[in-house]
Amino acid sequence: MSNSEQVPPPASPGDSPSAIAPGGAYRAPETQPPGKQGPYREVTISSIVFGIVVGALLNASITYSGLKIGFTVGGSAVAAVLGWGVLRGILRKGTIVENNIGQTIASSVNTSNSGVIFTVPVLFLLGLQSTWGWTDWVWLAAACAAGAILGVAFIIPTRKQMIELDRLRFPTGTAVATVLRSPGEGIQKSLVLVVGILVAMVVTFLVQVPQLNKVFGGLDWPTLSQLGIPILGDETIDLTIPMAAALGDFWRPELTFVWAIAPFALGAGFITGRPGLVVLAGGILAYWVITPIAFANDWVAFGTSAEAAAAVVRGAMNRPLGIGMLLGGALVGLLLALPAMRGAFSSSGSSSKSGRGREEMPMWVLAIAIPAAFAVLFFAARSTITDGSMGQAALIAGMGTAWMWFAGIVIAQCTGMTDWSPISGIALVTVLICMFLTDMQVIPAVMIGAAVCVAMTLCADMMQDLKTGHLVGAKPIRQQIVEMSVVWIGPAIALLVVYLIAQNNLTTVGVPFGDGTDVPAAQAVALQAVIESMRGGDAPIHLYGMGAAIGVVLSLSGLGGLGVLVGLSMYLPLMYLLPYGLGCLIQMFCIAVKGRGWTERWGLPFAAGLLVGEGMVGVVVAGVAFIFGGAA
Amino acid sequence: MKGSIGQLLLVVGTVVASLAAAAGEKPWIAQPLGSVALDDPATLLFQDVTSEVEQGAEPLVVAEAGAPVTGAAVEALRAAGAESVRVRRMPVKSELVATSDSEGRVLAEPLYADIASGAGVSREEATSRLKRAAELEAFAVDFEADSGVLPEGGVVFGTTDLDGVEQLSVTTESAPDGARVVGTAADLAAMGSSALVVGIPTMRSVARAGRFVDADLAARLTELGFADVSVNIPAAPWDVNAWGARWFFGGGLLVMVIGVMLMRSARVESALAAAQAAEAGDEASPRESLKVVVERVRAMNAAIAGLSREDLMTSCDALLGEQVFAFGEAKEQLRAELGGRVYAQVMTAFSTGERRLSRAWSAAADGYRDESVQSLAECIEPFETALEALGGKPSVSRTDSGAEYVVWSPGGREN
């Protein structure tokens, strides 16, 4: 190639025939209608009010259902679909980027609930609320709000790393962007999206029938397991027996081949594609290599049955190792990214501004948010640590602030690569660290833990929203400002719901959550068990360390986030990894057979529909449980 | 080849290191048969020791898991050709301590109080009542299965509400309204299929197993009359010397590191080879994709007055779906070729252009032509900045007819 070359204006088959004149040049200018007048609608009163109202409703219902069924669902996709109905359908003026702002606000108000319900109920379960005054609750709310704001602020540098440099897929963010863009994509593409949504809604509804039967008491709709198909459970397809029959002596009784009926996992795998196969490989390592070898060599308690082996090995070995890998892998990924981050910021001066002003949130916001959050955490810790010194409060506040950043990156990275966020695992490590710093005091540990969990859930949520924004052309600074302005609302709502449910249960049945109530709060009960075993001097810290060492080396490989991906797959149940891996393989198959263009054009909307449809049914069931939960 | 070997080593090393880590959790220690302490209550068998002699269909159990190692067990193992015996790493997991000393420990067993008297129920009594409850529950479940009668209106079996059920309350269809006959399981069996079964709890839960004993709980247990409680014995501090598989773990990590080095080396070589191939014109390079992006964005801007809303959308969509996407997909190659700092400069600018191009599409789709046109114009600068950082400095010239074209000059990679 010569040192310089001349290139005429090109034409390509992708260009519109009407835009390109014969011979390859753009056709002669002619007057075009001016289009809609006025500034492009983005941050508007309508979108803000819509986002807050929808987010608050989602938050209350999902907080309740999360305590009841043990997991939460994201609200972005639902808000995006509702946004079209309200902003465009009813108000007749919504734009793509305005709807994006609406869903950004709604999801940021909603998302913090998982951070609250995984941690705060522990205070009730341990009976510690009886000693609390209203000021303690205020400090808890303030700590969570500080976590929420700091979680969003930490995204300022992280956005560059994950969206611009690593270009992570963020399956839900991509799916929401597909929803937002659908009115401009043409009827056929929108139809594919709608078909994906409908398929997922029907499948998810069938999976949710047992939950609905429970909520409505007397309701007795037939569940999937009652259809008489041997391999079909209520929420799973169990192919263990056919697999064992096919493989004969090569199959071992401690292996399982159970698939979750989870359209979102299939869709997320499809959107992720080939890089997601590492997750499947990690699952195979955990469940089909470590588990049978551990069982065959008696590394589990004597008398453990083959059927129970997978669960026992997961709890005792794979899960702690996976958490360690996540942390070690993320730490090295972060260190490796630092030079690139520095390069990104040194070169972002011009690209962060357009002729119409700044497009990126300036770094000084982070410089203000960090000491402010530290101060809130410091006073919250100071007010709750018994016999604690100023230094101890400063230490725990400093650690909490630093950990918010790191944990936020871990969660955002996991979400970006796979759509799964290991919040409960990181919450566990967070509380463990806080307890060590407070001489095993639960209240300050859970309080800081709650703030960190809220921060990291918002990190992940904000990254999904910013990915959506990137794909639809939103200005990051506008998303960041609105999110930072409303994000404190979420923890307040979630805390209020948790408090009201606990008080109601204490009044009526004498216990706040768990046995004897209709609100099991499964994640909090699990965290409580870990806290109590730690207080008794029993925590698998050495396994976390070994996992971290493996994660460090994996991430040094330079394959994006390898340590995090393998760690996440050892942490998650295999039944979700299988449909996810299948989604990855289907995408690869489509690319090989039909080409990348076809796969992106037709496969992506369908996969996005699977994510959105499952999320919509999940939210509806959560709302139904919230309204009619008393009937259960 | 080098990269494939590196990947293989990474996989093998990961598997070995993970297994070695898991092996550290095994709940037993192998002790040589010649030196194991016999009949020592602190040296307990991890698993049953069986003889080669069969008792029925099963081999004869010489010593049961949890029992001290006996001479017979050692002989049986020797006869089977074993050289060591597996003993529990932690001989016992719980111990009885005075309730006043239980603060700071974790309960090993659940504690109950009698509903009628309110007093704490001793371990033996609680065990007995729970056993009885389990028997009655099993009976009632069988009864229900045989008779098809549901225990309607009664306590649901299998929940904690059944703690300590010691008798059954039975009513029949023929009995007067509300009349109940207190009886035993045998009475129930005699009453046939018309009976409804109701369990009567006699104990309530005070604290579950795994509960941490703080000062409040310890005081409450004392108040309820518990003289002693069973608590967990904390695991001994983890000892790296007792971890037999530590060398496998270290070896696994070493193999992983070698694999990583090979992979990184292969990736750099591959990226440079791809860059050279692209320079030689053998295959399309990311740089070519970005050049096309810049040229087409410039061309679109030049012809903007003639582009309809649909033209704008189609042109932006085509660029985003083809060249912009292709350039983004080449991130790993670019990262290896350029190094972190230059890669960041390229990608930061490129991503800004990509986002503004998406905005041009969105605004066009929404019918805001002015915004679309302005966003499209704002794409040029970041895309050109990216190209410049990537290694080609563009300058714009015009033909005699006024059409724009771009002249490129070379750039360089990070040293």
mmCIF file of C-alpha atoms in Angstrom, chain A residues 426-568:
data_model
loop_
_atom_site.group_PDB
_atom_site.id
_atom_site.type_symbol
_atom_site.label_atom_id
_atom_site.label_comp_id
_atom_site.label_asym_id
_atom_site.label_seq_id
_atom_site.Cartn_x
_atom_site.Cartn_y
_atom_site.Cartn_z
ATOM 1 C CA ILE A 426 -20.571 -10.813 46.379
ATOM 2 C CA ALA A 427 -22.952 -9.696 49.140
ATOM 3 C CA LEU A 428 -21.735 -12.635 51.164
ATOM 4 C CA VAL A 429 -18.086 -11.678 50.733
ATOM 5 C CA THR A 430 -18.948 -8.053 51.470
ATOM 6 C CA VAL A 431 -20.635 -8.879 54.754
ATOM 7 C CA LEU A 432 -17.762 -11.237 55.614
ATOM 8 C CA ILE A 433 -15.200 -8.454 55.158
ATOM 9 C CA CYS A 434 -17.328 -5.969 57.086
ATOM 10 C CA MET A 435 -17.709 -8.398 59.944
ATOM 11 C CA PHE A 436 -13.974 -8.897 60.177
ATOM 12 C CA LEU A 437 -13.524 -5.144 60.338
ATOM 13 C CA THR A 438 -16.126 -4.722 63.075
ATOM 14 C CA ASP A 439 -15.136 -7.582 65.358
ATOM 15 C CA MET A 440 -18.041 -9.704 64.088
ATOM 16 C CA GLN A 441 -20.717 -7.091 64.710
ATOM 17 C CA VAL A 442 -23.679 -7.834 62.503
ATOM 18 C CA ILE A 443 -25.536 -4.528 62.360
ATOM 19 C CA PRO A 444 -22.788 -2.340 60.877
ATOM 20 C CA ALA A 445 -21.684 -5.221 58.654
ATOM 21 C CA VAL A 446 -25.179 -5.703 57.226
ATOM 22 C CA MET A 447 -25.702 -1.952 56.937
ATOM 23 C CA ILE A 448 -22.524 -1.419 54.925
ATOM 24 C CA GLY A 449 -23.224 -4.664 53.090
ATOM 25 C CA ALA A 450 -26.651 -3.350 52.091
ATOM 26 C CA ALA A 451 -25.114 -0.094 50.841
ATOM 27 C CA VAL A 452 -22.514 -2.003 48.814
ATOM 28 C CA CYS A 453 -25.150 -4.339 47.370
ATOM 29 C CA VAL A 454 -27.320 -1.418 46.329
ATOM 30 C CA ALA A 455 -24.269 0.229 44.747
ATOM 31 C CA MET A 456 -23.253 -2.820 42.775
ATOM 32 C CA THR A 457 -26.760 -3.588 41.520
ATOM 33 C CA LEU A 458 -26.988 -0.025 40.289
ATOM 34 C CA CYS A 459 -23.578 -0.263 38.645
ATOM 35 C CA ALA A 460 -24.819 -3.232 36.649
ATOM 36 C CA ASP A 461 -28.157 -1.622 35.885
ATOM 37 C CA MET A 462 -26.615 1.661 34.823
ATOM 38 C CA MET A 463 -24.206 -0.148 32.529
ATOM 39 C CA GLN A 464 -27.111 -1.985 30.884
ATOM 40 C CA ASP A 465 -28.911 1.326 30.430
ATOM 41 C CA LEU A 466 -25.818 3.048 29.051
ATOM 42 C CA LYS A 467 -25.304 0.186 26.606
ATOM 43 C CA THR A 468 -28.897 0.666 25.487
ATOM 44 C CA GLY A 469 -28.238 4.382 25.245
ATOM 45 C CA HIS A 470 -25.086 3.787 23.215
ATOM 46 C CA LEU A 471 -27.007 1.657 20.731
ATOM 47 C CA VAL A 472 -29.801 4.193 20.276
ATOM 48 C CA GLY A 473 -27.528 7.260 20.294
ATOM 49 C CA ALA A 474 -28.456 8.729 23.675
ATOM 50 C CA LYS A 475 -26.084 11.165 25.346
ATOM 51 C CA PRO A 476 -24.487 9.444 28.338
ATOM 52 C CA ILE A 477 -24.413 12.584 30.460
ATOM 53 C CA ARG A 478 -28.185 12.947 30.273
ATOM 54 C CA GLN A 479 -28.765 9.362 31.354
ATOM 55 C CA GLN A 480 -26.219 9.737 34.144
ATOM 56 C CA ILE A 481 -27.718 12.980 35.453
ATOM 57 C CA VAL A 482 -31.303 11.708 35.553
ATOM 58 C CA GLU A 483 -30.241 8.436 37.101
ATOM 59 C CA MET A 484 -28.163 10.179 39.761
ATOM 60 C CA SER A 485 -31.104 12.466 40.540
ATOM 61 C CA VAL A 486 -33.664 9.736 41.165
ATOM 62 C CA VAL A 487 -31.621 6.758 42.232
ATOM 63 C CA TRP A 488 -32.077 7.387 45.949
ATOM 64 C CA ILE A 489 -35.826 6.721 45.611
ATOM 65 C CA GLY A 490 -35.330 2.999 45.035
ATOM 66 C CA PRO A 491 -33.698 2.026 48.348
ATOM 67 C CA ALA A 492 -36.263 4.088 50.239
ATOM 68 C CA ILE A 493 -39.166 2.211 48.635
ATOM 69 C CA ALA A 494 -37.545 -1.208 49.048
ATOM 70 C CA LEU A 495 -36.702 -0.517 52.701
ATOM 71 C CA LEU A 496 -40.235 0.659 53.374
ATOM 72 C CA VAL A 497 -41.732 -2.494 51.841
ATOM 73 C CA VAL A 498 -39.346 -4.738 53.796
ATOM 74 C CA TYR A 499 -40.136 -2.861 57.019
ATOM 75 C CA LEU A 500 -43.915 -3.017 56.510
ATOM 76 C CA ILE A 501 -43.906 -6.731 55.696
ATOM 77 C CA ALA A 502 -41.693 -7.527 58.681
ATOM 78 C CA GLN A 503 -43.782 -5.448 61.070
ATOM 79 C CA ASN A 504 -46.994 -6.985 59.770
ATOM 80 C CA ASN A 505 -45.622 -10.508 60.203
ATOM 81 C CA LEU A 506 -44.256 -9.711 63.647
ATOM 82 C CA THR A 507 -47.684 -8.479 64.679
ATOM 83 C CA THR A 508 -49.667 -11.349 63.193
ATOM 84 C CA VAL A 509 -47.448 -14.424 63.485
ATOM 85 C CA GLY A 510 -44.596 -13.271 65.715
ATOM 86 C CA VAL A 511 -41.746 -13.736 63.241
ATOM 87 C CA PRO A 512 -40.645 -11.272 60.543
ATOM 88 C CA PHE A 513 -39.692 -13.631 57.699
ATOM 89 C CA GLY A 514 -39.044 -17.289 57.056
ATOM 90 C CA ASP A 515 -40.768 -20.276 58.654
ATOM 91 C CA GLY A 516 -44.259 -19.524 59.837
ATOM 92 C CA THR A 517 -44.764 -16.683 57.362
ATOM 93 C CA ASP A 518 -45.599 -16.646 53.680
ATOM 94 C CA VAL A 519 -42.448 -14.616 52.994
ATOM 95 C CA PRO A 520 -39.450 -17.001 53.120
ATOM 96 C CA ALA A 521 -36.804 -14.340 52.219
ATOM 97 C CA ALA A 522 -34.627 -17.202 50.973
ATOM 98 C CA GLN A 523 -31.553 -15.149 50.038
ATOM 99 C CA ALA A 524 -31.513 -13.353 53.371
ATOM 100 C CA VAL A 525 -31.962 -16.634 55.230
ATOM 101 C CA ALA A 526 -28.967 -18.039 53.339
ATOM 102 C CA LEU A 527 -26.916 -14.946 54.198
ATOM 103 C CA GLN A 528 -27.984 -15.272 57.807
ATOM 104 C CA ALA A 529 -26.722 -18.872 57.870
ATOM 105 C CA VAL A 530 -23.368 -17.749 56.498
ATOM 106 C CA ILE A 531 -23.120 -14.877 58.969
ATOM 107 C CA GLU A 532 -23.840 -17.224 61.831
ATOM 108 C CA SER A 533 -21.309 -19.791 60.675
ATOM 109 C CA MET A 534 -18.731 -17.006 60.355
ATOM 110 C CA ARG A 535 -19.500 -15.821 63.855
ATOM 111 C CA GLY A 536 -18.915 -19.411 64.938
ATOM 112 C CA GLY A 537 -15.479 -19.302 63.271
ATOM 113 C CA ASP A 538 -16.232 -21.247 60.114
ATOM 114 C CA ALA A 539 -15.703 -19.675 56.667
ATOM 115 C CA PRO A 540 -14.005 -21.196 53.577
ATOM 116 C CA ILE A 541 -11.570 -18.322 53.169
ATOM 117 C CA HIS A 542 -8.822 -20.600 51.846
ATOM 118 C CA LEU A 543 -11.105 -21.700 48.996
ATOM 119 C CA TYR A 544 -11.812 -18.079 48.113
ATOM 120 C CA GLY A 545 -8.034 -17.561 48.002
ATOM 121 C CA MET A 546 -7.391 -20.593 45.788
ATOM 122 C CA GLY A 547 -10.212 -19.546 43.464
ATOM 123 C CA ALA A 548 -8.768 -16.047 43.317
ATOM 124 C CA ALA A 549 -5.352 -17.426 42.309
ATOM 125 C CA ILE A 550 -6.916 -19.416 39.460
ATOM 126 C CA GLY A 551 -9.012 -16.403 38.442
ATOM 127 C CA VAL A 552 -5.946 -14.178 38.357
ATOM 128 C CA VAL A 553 -4.086 -16.465 35.937
ATOM 129 C CA LEU A 554 -7.167 -16.974 33.766
ATOM 130 C CA SER A 555 -7.632 -13.239 33.400
ATOM 131 C CA LEU A 556 -3.947 -12.772 32.589
ATOM 132 C CA SER A 557 -4.640 -14.795 29.440
ATOM 133 C CA GLY A 558 -5.944 -11.638 27.839
ATOM 134 C CA LEU A 559 -9.176 -13.347 26.777
ATOM 135 C CA GLY A 560 -11.742 -10.815 27.910
ATOM 136 C CA GLY A 561 -12.800 -11.551 31.471
ATOM 137 C CA LEU A 562 -11.975 -15.260 31.338
ATOM 138 C CA GLY A 563 -11.489 -15.529 35.111
ATOM 139 C CA VAL A 564 -14.804 -13.816 35.758
ATOM 140 C CA LEU A 565 -16.660 -16.013 33.275
ATOM 141 C CA VAL A 566 -15.310 -19.316 34.600
ATOM 142 C CA GLY A 567 -15.911 -18.190 38.178
ATOM 143 C CA LEU A 568 -19.468 -17.204 37.381
#
